[in-house]
PDB file of C-alpha atoms in Angstrom:
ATOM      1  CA  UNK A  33       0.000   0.000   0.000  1.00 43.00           C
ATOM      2  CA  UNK A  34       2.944   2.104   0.498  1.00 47.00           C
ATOM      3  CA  UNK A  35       4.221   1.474  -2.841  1.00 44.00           C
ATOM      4  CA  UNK A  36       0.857   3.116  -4.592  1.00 45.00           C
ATOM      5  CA  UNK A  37       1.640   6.982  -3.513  1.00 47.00           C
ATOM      6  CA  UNK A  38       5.056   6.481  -4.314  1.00 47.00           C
ATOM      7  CA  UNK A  39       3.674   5.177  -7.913  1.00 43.00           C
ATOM      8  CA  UNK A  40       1.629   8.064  -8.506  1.00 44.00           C
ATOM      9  CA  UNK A  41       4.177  10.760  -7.402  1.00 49.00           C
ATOM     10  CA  UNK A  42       6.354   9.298  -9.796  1.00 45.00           C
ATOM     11  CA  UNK A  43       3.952   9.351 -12.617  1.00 44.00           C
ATOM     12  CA  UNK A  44       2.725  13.129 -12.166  1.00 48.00           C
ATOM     13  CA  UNK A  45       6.249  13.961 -11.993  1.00 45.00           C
ATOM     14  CA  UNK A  46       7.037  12.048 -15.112  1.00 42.00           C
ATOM     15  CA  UNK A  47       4.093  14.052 -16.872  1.00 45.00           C
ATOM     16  CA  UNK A  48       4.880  17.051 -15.717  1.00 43.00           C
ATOM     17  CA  UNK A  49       8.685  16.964 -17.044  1.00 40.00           C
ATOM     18  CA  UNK A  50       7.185  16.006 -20.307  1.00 40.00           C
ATOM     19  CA  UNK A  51       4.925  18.806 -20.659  1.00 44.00           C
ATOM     20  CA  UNK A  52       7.709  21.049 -19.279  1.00 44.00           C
ATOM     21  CA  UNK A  53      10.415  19.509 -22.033  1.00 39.00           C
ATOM     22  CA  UNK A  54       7.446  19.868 -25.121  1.00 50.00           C
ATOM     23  CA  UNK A  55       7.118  23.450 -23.433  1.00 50.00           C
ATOM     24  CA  UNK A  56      11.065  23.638 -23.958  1.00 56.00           C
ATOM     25  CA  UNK A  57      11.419  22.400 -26.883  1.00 86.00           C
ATOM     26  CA  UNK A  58       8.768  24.687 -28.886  1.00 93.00           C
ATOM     27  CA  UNK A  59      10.026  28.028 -31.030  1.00 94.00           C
ATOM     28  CA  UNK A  60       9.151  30.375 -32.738  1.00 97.00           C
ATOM     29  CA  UNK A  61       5.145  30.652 -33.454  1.00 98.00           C
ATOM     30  CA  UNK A  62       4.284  27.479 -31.953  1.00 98.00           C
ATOM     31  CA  UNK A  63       5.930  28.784 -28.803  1.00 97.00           C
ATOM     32  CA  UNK A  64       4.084  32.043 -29.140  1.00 98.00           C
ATOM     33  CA  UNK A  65       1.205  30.757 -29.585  1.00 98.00           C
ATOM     34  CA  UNK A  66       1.200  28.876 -26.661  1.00 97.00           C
ATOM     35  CA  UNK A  67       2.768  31.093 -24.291  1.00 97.00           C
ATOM     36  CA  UNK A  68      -0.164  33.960 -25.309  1.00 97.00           C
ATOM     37  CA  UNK A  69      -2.979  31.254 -25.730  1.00 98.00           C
ATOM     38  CA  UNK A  70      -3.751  33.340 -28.748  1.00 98.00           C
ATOM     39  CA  UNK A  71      -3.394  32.842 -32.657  1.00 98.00           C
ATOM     40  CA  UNK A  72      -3.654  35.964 -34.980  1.00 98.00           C
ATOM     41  CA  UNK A  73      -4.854  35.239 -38.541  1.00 98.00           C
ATOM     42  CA  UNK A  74      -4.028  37.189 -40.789  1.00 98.00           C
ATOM     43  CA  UNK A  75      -7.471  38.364 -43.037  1.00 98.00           C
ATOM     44  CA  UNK A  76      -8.107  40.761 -46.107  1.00 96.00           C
ATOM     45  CA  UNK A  77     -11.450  43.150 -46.766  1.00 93.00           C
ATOM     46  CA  UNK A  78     -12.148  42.764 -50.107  1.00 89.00           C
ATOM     47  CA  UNK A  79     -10.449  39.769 -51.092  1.00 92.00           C
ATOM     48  CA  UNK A  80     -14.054  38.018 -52.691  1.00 92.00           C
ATOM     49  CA  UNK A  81     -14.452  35.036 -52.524  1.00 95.00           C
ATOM     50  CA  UNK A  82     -11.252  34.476 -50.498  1.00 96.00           C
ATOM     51  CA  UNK A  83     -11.142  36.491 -47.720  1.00 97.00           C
ATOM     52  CA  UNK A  84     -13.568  39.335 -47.092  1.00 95.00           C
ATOM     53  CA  UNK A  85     -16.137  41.057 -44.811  1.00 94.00           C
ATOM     54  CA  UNK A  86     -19.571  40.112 -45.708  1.00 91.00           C
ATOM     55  CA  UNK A  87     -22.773  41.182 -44.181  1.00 90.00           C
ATOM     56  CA  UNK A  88     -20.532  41.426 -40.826  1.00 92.00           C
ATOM     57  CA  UNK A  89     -18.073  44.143 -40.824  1.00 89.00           C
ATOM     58  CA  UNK A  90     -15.937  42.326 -37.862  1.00 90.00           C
ATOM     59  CA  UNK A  91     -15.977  38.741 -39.021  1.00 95.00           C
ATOM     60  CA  UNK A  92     -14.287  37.664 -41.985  1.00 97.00           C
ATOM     61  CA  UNK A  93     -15.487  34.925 -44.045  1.00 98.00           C
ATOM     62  CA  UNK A  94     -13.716  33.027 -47.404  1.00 98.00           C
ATOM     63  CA  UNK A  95     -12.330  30.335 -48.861  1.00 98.00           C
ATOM     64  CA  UNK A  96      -9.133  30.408 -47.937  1.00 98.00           C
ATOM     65  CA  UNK A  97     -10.534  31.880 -44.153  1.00 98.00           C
ATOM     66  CA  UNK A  98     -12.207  28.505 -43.711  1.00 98.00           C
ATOM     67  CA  UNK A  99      -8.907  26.754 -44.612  1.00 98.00           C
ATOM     68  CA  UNK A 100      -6.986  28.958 -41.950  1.00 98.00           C
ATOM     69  CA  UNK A 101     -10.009  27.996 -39.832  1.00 98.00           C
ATOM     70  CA  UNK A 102      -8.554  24.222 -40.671  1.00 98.00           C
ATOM     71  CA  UNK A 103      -5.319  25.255 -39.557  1.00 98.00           C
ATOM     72  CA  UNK A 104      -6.343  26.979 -36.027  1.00 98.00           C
ATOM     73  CA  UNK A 105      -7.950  23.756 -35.337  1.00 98.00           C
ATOM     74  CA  UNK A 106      -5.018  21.539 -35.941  1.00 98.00           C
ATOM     75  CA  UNK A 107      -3.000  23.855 -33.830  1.00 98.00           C
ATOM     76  CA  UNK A 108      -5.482  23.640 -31.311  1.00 98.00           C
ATOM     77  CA  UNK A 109      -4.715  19.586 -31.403  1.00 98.00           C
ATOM     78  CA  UNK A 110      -0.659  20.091 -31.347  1.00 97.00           C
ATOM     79  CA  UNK A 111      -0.685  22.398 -28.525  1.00 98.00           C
ATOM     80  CA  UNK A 112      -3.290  20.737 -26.485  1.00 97.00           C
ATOM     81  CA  UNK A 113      -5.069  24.320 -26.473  1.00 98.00           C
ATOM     82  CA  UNK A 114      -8.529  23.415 -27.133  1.00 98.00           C
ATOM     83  CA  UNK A 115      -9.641  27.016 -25.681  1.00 97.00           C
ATOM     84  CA  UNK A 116      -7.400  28.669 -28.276  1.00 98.00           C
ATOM     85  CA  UNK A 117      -8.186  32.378 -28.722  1.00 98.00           C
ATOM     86  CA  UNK A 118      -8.323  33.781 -32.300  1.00 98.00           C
ATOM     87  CA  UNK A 119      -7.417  37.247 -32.914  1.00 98.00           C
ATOM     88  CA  UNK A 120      -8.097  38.713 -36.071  1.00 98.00           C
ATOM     89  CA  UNK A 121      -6.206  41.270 -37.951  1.00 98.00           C
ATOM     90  CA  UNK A 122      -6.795  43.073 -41.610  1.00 97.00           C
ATOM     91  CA  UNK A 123      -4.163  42.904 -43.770  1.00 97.00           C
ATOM     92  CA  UNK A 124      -3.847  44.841 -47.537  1.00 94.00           C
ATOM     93  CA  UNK A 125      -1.662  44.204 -50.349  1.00 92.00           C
ATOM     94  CA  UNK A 126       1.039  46.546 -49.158  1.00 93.00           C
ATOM     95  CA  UNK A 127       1.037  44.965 -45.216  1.00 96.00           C
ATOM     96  CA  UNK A 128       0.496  41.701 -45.376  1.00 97.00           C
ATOM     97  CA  UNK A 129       4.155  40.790 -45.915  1.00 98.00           C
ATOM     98  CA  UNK A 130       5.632  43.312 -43.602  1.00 98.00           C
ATOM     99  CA  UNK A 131       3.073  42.128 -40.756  1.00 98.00           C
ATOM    100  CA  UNK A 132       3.697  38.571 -40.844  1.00 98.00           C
ATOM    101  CA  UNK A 133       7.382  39.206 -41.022  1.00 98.00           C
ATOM    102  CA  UNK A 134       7.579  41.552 -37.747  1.00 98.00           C
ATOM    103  CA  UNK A 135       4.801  38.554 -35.648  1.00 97.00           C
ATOM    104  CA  UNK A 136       1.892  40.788 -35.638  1.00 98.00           C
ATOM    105  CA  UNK A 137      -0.007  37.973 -37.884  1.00 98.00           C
ATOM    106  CA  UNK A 138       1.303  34.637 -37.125  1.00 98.00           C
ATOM    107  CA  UNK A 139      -0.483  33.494 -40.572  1.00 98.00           C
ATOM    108  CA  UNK A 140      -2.283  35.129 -43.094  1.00 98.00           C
ATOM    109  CA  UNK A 141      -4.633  33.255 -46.068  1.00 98.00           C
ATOM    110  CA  UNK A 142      -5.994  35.299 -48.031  1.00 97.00           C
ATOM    111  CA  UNK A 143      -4.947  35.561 -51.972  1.00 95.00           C
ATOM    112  CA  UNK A 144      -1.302  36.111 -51.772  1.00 96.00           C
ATOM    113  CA  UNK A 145       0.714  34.383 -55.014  1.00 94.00           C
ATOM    114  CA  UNK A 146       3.727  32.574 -53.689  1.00 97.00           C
ATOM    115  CA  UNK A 147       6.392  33.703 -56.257  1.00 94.00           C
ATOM    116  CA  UNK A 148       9.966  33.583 -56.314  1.00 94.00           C
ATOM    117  CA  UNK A 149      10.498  37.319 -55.107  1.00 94.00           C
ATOM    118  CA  UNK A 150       8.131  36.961 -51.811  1.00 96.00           C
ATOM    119  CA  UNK A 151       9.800  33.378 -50.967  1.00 97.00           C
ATOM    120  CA  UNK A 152      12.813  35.638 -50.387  1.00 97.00           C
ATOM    121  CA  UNK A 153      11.009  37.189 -47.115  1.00 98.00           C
ATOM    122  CA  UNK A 154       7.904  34.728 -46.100  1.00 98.00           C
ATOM    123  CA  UNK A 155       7.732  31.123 -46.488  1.00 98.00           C
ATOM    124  CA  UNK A 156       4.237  30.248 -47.823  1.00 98.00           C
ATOM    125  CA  UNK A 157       1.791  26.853 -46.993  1.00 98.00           C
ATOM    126  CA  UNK A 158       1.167  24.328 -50.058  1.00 98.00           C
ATOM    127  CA  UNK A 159      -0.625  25.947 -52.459  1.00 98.00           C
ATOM    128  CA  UNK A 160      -4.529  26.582 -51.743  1.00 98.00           C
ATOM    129  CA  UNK A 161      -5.695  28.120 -55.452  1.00 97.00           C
ATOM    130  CA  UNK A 162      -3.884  28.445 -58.556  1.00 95.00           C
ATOM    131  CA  UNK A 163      -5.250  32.003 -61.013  1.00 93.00           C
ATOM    132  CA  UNK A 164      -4.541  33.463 -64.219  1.00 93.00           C
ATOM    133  CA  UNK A 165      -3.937  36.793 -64.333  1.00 96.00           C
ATOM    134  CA  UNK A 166      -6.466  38.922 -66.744  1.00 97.00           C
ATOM    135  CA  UNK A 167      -8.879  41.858 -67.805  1.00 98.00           C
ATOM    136  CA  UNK A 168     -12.684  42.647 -66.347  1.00 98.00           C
ATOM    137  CA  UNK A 169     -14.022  45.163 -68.452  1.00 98.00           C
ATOM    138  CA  UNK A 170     -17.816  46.156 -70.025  1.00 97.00           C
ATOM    139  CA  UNK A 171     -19.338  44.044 -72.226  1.00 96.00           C
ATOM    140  CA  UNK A 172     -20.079  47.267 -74.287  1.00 96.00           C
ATOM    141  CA  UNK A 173     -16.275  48.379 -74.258  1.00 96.00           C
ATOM    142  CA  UNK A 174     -15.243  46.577 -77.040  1.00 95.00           C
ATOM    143  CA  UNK A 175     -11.762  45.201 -75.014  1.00 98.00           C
ATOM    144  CA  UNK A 176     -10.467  41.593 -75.909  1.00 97.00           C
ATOM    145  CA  UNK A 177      -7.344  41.456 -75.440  1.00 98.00           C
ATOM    146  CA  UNK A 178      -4.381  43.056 -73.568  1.00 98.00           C
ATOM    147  CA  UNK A 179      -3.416  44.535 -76.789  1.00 97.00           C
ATOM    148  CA  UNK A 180      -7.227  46.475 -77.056  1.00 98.00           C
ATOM    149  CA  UNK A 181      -5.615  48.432 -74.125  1.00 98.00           C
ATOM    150  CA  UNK A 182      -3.338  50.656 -75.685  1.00 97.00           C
ATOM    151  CA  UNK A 183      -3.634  54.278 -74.424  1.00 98.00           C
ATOM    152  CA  UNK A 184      -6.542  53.754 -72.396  1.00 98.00           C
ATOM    153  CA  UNK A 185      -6.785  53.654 -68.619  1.00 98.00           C
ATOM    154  CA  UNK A 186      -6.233  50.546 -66.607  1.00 98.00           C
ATOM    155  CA  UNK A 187      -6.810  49.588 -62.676  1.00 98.00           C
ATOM    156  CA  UNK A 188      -4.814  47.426 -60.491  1.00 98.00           C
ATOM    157  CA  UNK A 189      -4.481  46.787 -56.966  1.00 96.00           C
ATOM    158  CA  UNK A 190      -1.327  48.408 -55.523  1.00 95.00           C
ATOM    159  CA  UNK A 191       1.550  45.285 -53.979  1.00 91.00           C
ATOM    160  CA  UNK A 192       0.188  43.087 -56.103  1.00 93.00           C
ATOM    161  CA  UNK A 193       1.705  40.686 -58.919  1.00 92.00           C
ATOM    162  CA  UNK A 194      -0.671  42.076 -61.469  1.00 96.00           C
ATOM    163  CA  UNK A 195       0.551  45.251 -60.798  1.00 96.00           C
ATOM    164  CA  UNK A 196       4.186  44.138 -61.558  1.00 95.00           C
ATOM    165  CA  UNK A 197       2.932  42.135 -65.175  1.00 96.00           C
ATOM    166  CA  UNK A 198       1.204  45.237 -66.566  1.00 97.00           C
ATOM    167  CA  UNK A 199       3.540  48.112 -65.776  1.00 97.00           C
ATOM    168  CA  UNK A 200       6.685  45.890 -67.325  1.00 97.00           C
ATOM    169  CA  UNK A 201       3.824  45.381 -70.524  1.00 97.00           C
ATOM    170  CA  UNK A 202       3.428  49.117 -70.781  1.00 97.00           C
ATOM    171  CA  UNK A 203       7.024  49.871 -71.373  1.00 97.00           C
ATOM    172  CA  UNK A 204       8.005  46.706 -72.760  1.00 97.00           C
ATOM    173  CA  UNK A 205       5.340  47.331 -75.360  1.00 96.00           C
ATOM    174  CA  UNK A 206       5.090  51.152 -75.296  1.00 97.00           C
ATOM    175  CA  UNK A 207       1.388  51.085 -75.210  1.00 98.00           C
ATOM    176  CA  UNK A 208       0.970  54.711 -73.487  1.00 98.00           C
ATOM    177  CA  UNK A 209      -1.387  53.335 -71.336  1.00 98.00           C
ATOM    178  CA  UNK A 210      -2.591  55.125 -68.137  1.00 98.00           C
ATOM    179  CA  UNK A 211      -1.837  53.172 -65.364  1.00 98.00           C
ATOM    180  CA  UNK A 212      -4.113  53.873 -61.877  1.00 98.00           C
ATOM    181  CA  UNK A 213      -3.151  51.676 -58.984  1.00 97.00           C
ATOM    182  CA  UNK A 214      -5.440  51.587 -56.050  1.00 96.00           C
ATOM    183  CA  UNK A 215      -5.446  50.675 -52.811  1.00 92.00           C
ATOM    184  CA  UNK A 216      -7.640  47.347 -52.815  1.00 91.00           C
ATOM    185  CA  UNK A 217      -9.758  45.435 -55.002  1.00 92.00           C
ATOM    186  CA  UNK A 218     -12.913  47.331 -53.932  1.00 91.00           C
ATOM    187  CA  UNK A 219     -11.103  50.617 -54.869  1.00 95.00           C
ATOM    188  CA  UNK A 220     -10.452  49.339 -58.234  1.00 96.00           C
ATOM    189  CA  UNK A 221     -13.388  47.437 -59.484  1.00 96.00           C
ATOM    190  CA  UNK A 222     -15.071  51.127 -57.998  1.00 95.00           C
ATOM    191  CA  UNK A 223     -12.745  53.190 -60.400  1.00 97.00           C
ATOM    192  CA  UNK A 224     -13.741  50.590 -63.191  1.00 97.00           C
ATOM    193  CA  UNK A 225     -17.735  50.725 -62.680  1.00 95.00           C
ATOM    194  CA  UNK A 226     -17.397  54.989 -62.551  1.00 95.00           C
ATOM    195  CA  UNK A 227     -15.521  54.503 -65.735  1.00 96.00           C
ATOM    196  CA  UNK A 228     -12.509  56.463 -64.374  1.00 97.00           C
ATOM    197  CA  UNK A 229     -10.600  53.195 -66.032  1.00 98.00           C
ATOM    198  CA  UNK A 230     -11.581  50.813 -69.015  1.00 98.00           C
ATOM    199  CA  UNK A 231     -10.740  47.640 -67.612  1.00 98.00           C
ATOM    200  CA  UNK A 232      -9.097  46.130 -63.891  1.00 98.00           C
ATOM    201  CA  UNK A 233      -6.210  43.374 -64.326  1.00 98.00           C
ATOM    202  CA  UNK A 234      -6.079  41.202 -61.432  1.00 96.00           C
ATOM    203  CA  UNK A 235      -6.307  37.241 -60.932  1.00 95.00           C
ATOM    204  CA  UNK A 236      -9.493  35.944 -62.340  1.00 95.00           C
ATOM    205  CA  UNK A 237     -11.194  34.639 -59.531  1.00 94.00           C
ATOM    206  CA  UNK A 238     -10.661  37.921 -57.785  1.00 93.00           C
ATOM    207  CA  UNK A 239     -12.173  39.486 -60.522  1.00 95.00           C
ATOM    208  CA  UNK A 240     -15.667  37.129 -60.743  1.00 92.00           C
ATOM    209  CA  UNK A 241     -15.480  38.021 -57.520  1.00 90.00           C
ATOM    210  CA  UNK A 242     -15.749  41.656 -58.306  1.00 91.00           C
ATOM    211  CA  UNK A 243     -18.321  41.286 -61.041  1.00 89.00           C
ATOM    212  CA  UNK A 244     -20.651  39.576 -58.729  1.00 83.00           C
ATOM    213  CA  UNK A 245     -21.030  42.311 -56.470  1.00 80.00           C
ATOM    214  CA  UNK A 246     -21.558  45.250 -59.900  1.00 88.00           C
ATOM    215  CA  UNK A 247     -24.965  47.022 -59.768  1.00 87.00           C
ATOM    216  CA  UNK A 248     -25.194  44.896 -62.900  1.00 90.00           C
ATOM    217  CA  UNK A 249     -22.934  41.835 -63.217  1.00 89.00           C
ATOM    218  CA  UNK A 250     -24.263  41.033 -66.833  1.00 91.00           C
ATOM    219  CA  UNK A 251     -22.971  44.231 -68.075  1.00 95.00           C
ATOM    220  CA  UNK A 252     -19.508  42.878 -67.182  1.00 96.00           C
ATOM    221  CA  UNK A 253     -16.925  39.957 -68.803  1.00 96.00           C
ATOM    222  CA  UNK A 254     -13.636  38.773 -67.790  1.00 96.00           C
ATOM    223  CA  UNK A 255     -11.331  38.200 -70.837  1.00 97.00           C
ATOM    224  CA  UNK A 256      -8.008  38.753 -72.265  1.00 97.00           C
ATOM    225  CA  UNK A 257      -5.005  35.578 -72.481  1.00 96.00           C
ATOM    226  CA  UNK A 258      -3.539  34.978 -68.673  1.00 94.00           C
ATOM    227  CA  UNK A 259      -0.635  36.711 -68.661  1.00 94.00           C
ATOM    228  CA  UNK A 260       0.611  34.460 -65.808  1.00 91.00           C
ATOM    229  CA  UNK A 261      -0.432  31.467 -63.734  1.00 91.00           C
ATOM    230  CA  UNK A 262       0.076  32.051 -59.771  1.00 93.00           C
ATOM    231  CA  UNK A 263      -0.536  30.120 -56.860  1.00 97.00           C
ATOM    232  CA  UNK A 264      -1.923  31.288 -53.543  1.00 97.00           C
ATOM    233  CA  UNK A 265      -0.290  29.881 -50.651  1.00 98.00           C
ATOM    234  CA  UNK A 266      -1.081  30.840 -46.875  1.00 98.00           C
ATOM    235  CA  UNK A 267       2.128  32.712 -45.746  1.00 98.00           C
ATOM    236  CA  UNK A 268       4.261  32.453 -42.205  1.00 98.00           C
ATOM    237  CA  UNK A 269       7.227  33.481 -40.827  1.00 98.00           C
ATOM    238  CA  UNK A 270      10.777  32.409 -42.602  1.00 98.00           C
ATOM    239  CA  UNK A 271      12.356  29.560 -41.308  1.00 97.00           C
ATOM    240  CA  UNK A 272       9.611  28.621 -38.929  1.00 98.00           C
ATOM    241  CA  UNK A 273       9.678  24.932 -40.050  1.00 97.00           C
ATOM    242  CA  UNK A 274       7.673  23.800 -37.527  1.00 97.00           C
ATOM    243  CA  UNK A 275       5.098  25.862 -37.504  1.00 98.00           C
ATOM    244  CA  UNK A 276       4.731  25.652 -41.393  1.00 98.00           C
ATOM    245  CA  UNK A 277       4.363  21.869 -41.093  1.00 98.00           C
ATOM    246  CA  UNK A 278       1.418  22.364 -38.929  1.00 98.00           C
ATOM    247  CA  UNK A 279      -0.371  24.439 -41.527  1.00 98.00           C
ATOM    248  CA  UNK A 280       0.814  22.005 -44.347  1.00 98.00           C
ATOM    249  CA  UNK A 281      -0.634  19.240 -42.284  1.00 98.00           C
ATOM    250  CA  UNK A 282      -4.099  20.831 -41.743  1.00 98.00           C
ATOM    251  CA  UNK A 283      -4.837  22.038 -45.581  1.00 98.00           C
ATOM    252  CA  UNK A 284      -3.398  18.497 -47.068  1.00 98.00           C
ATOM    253  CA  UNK A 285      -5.551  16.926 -44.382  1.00 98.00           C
ATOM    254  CA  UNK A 286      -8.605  18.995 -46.058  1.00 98.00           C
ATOM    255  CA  UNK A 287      -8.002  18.255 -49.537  1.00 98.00           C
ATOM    256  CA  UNK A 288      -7.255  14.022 -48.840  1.00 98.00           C
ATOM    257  CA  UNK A 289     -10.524  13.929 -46.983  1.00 98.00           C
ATOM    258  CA  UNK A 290     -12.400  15.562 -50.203  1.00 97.00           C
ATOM    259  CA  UNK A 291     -13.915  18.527 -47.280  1.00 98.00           C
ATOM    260  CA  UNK A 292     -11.907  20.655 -50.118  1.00 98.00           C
ATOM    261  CA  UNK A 293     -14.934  20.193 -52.904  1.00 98.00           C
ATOM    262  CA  UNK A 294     -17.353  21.192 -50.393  1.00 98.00           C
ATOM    263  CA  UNK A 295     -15.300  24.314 -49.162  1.00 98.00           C
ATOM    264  CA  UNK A 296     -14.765  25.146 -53.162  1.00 98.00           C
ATOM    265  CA  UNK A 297     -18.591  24.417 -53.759  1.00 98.00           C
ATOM    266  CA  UNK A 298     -19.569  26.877 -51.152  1.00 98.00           C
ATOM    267  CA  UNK A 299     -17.620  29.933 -52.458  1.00 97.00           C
ATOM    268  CA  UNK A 300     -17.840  29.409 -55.856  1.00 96.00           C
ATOM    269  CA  UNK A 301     -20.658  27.474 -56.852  1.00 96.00           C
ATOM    270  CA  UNK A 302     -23.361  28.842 -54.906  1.00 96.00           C
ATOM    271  CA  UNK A 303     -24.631  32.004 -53.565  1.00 94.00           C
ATOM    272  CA  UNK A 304     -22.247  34.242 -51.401  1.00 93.00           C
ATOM    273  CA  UNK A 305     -22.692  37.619 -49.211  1.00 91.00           C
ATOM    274  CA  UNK A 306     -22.818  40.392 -49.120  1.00 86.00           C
ATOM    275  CA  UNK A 307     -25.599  40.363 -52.302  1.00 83.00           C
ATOM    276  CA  UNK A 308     -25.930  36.467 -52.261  1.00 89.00           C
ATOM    277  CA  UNK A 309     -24.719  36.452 -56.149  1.00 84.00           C
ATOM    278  CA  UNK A 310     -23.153  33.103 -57.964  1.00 89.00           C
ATOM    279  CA  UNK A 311     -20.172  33.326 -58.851  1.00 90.00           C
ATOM    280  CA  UNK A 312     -20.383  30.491 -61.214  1.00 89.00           C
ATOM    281  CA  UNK A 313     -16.556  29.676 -61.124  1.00 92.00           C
ATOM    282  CA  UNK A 314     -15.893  26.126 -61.427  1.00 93.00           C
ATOM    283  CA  UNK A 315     -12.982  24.476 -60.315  1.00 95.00           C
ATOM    284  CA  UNK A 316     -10.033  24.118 -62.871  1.00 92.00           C
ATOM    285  CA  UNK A 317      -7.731  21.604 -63.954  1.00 92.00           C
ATOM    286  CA  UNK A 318      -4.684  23.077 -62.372  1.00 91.00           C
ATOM    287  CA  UNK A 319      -6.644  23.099 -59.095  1.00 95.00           C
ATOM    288  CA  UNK A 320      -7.557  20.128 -59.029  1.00 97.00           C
ATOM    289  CA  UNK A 321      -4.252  18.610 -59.863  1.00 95.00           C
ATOM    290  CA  UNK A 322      -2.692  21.154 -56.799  1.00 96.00           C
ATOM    291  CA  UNK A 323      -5.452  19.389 -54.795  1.00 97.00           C
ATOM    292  CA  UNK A 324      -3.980  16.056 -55.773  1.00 97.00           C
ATOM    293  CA  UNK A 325      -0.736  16.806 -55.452  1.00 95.00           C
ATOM    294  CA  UNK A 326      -0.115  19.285 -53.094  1.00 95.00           C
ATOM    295  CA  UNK A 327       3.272  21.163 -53.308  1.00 95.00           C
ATOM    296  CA  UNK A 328       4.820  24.829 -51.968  1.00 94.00           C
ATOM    297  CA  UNK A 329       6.436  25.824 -54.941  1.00 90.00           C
ATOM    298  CA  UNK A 330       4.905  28.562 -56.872  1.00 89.00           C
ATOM    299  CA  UNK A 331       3.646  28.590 -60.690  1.00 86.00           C
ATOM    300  CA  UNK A 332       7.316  29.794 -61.827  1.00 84.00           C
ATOM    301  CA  UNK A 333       8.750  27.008 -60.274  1.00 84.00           C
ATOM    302  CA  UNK A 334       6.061  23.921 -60.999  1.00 74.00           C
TER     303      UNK A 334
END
């Protein structure tokens, strides 16, 4: 009978040295997150259907918010914090890198392309949603092609790749055109529908994104040859390789189980807020083969 105390002293202790040593032996964001009992995601405003505020100006919703929803919860499991508190913090084009880089996000998902320049500064998730780069412009305006765009006036979002493509086209191609680059993708598509602009480049899911919320979507079209293929990855901190094969875990865990399909159905396939419009976007081929083969490289690189 003596023995049983002695027993059970020994086995607390025993527990307790393991939970101090996996205490000890986390860094970087895992560590923070558990020493704050808080994760901060990352989240955009405008980002339709990614990552957005819809009829609830505090709460973002998205597809790729629900698969850094996916992510939180797997975290949850590794840190044994099932009480995990989830701050959220908006990002734009220009911040996002600078904020996960300095640990005010400790992930952000939202439509970011993983290419070879950002890879220098962030390290980014397997890929979520592959794009093409192109034009959204009016039915009526008679625009094609990039080439219909010569000295006219042309939207994009400000720190984004698209922004990058079509300045290098101007002068490459010395189309005089005017180029405006705004501060979101609201601001944009806005500048576009007033008709301070002829058409917005961006990637073209953003972009049936944007036409679903226009006063009149069917006076819109997206067109024009891709001018590039991206990939969207979720980004973190450099060199936090522990961290980043939490989120890896979580999103491959979501596309093996097939819970991907329902997550694309929901955001692209059927109605969405804030006017509860279809964005009628079905999933591609290069999506799907991402989904079967998940990898973190970007487009330039696959």
């Amino acid at each position: 009978m003596r023995k049983a105390p002695l027993l059970l002293s020994t086995a607390i202790a025993v527990a307790l040295l393991s939970t101090q040593t996996l205490a000890n032996e986390l860094t970087g964001t895992l560590k923070k997150i558990k020493d704050s009992g808080t994760i901060t995601l990352g989240h955009r405003d405008a980002s339709i259907p990614f990552s957005y505020f819809g009829n609830d100006p505090q709460q973002p919703i998205g597809y790729s918010h629900d698969l850094q929803l996916k992510v939180v919860e797997a975290i949850k499991k590794e840190l044994n914090l099932p009480d995990l508190k989830v701050r959220y913090n908006l990002v734009t084009s220009q911040t996002r890198i600078p904020l996960v880089q300095n640990g005010t996000v400790d992930i952000e998902c939202g439509s970011t392309t993983n290419n070879i320049e950002r890879q220098k500064q962030v390290d980014f998730s397997i890929g979520i949603f592959e794009v093409g780069t192109r034009l959204l412009t009016k039915k009526s305006a008679g625009i094609q092609e990039f080439t219909d765009l010569a000295g006219k006036n042309v939207v994009t979002t400000a720190g984004t790749t698209s922004e990058r493509l079509i300045k290098s086209m101007n002068a490459d191609k010395e189309m005089d055109m005017n180029i405006i680059s705004a501060k979101d993708h609201g601001e944009s598509f806005l500048m576009l529908e007033s008709g301070r602009a002829a058409a917005f480049m961006m990637d073209d899911a953003l972009l049936y994104g944007e036409m679903a919320k226009a006063k009149k979507p069917d006076d819109w079209t997206v067109t024009g040859t891709a001018q590039s293929y991206e990939v969207y990855g979720c980004m973190v901190r450099k060199g936090d390789e522990a961290f980043k094969k939490v989120v890896d875990g979580a999103i491959a865990a979501t596309f093996a189980s097939g819970e991907i399909n329902v997550i694309y159905d929901k955001w692209f396939m059927q109605p969405v807020p804030p006017k509860n419009l279809n964005l009628n976007f079905p999933m591609s081929n290069e999506l799907k083969q991402l989904i079967a083969k998940p990898t973190d490289k970007s487009a330039e690189q696959i």
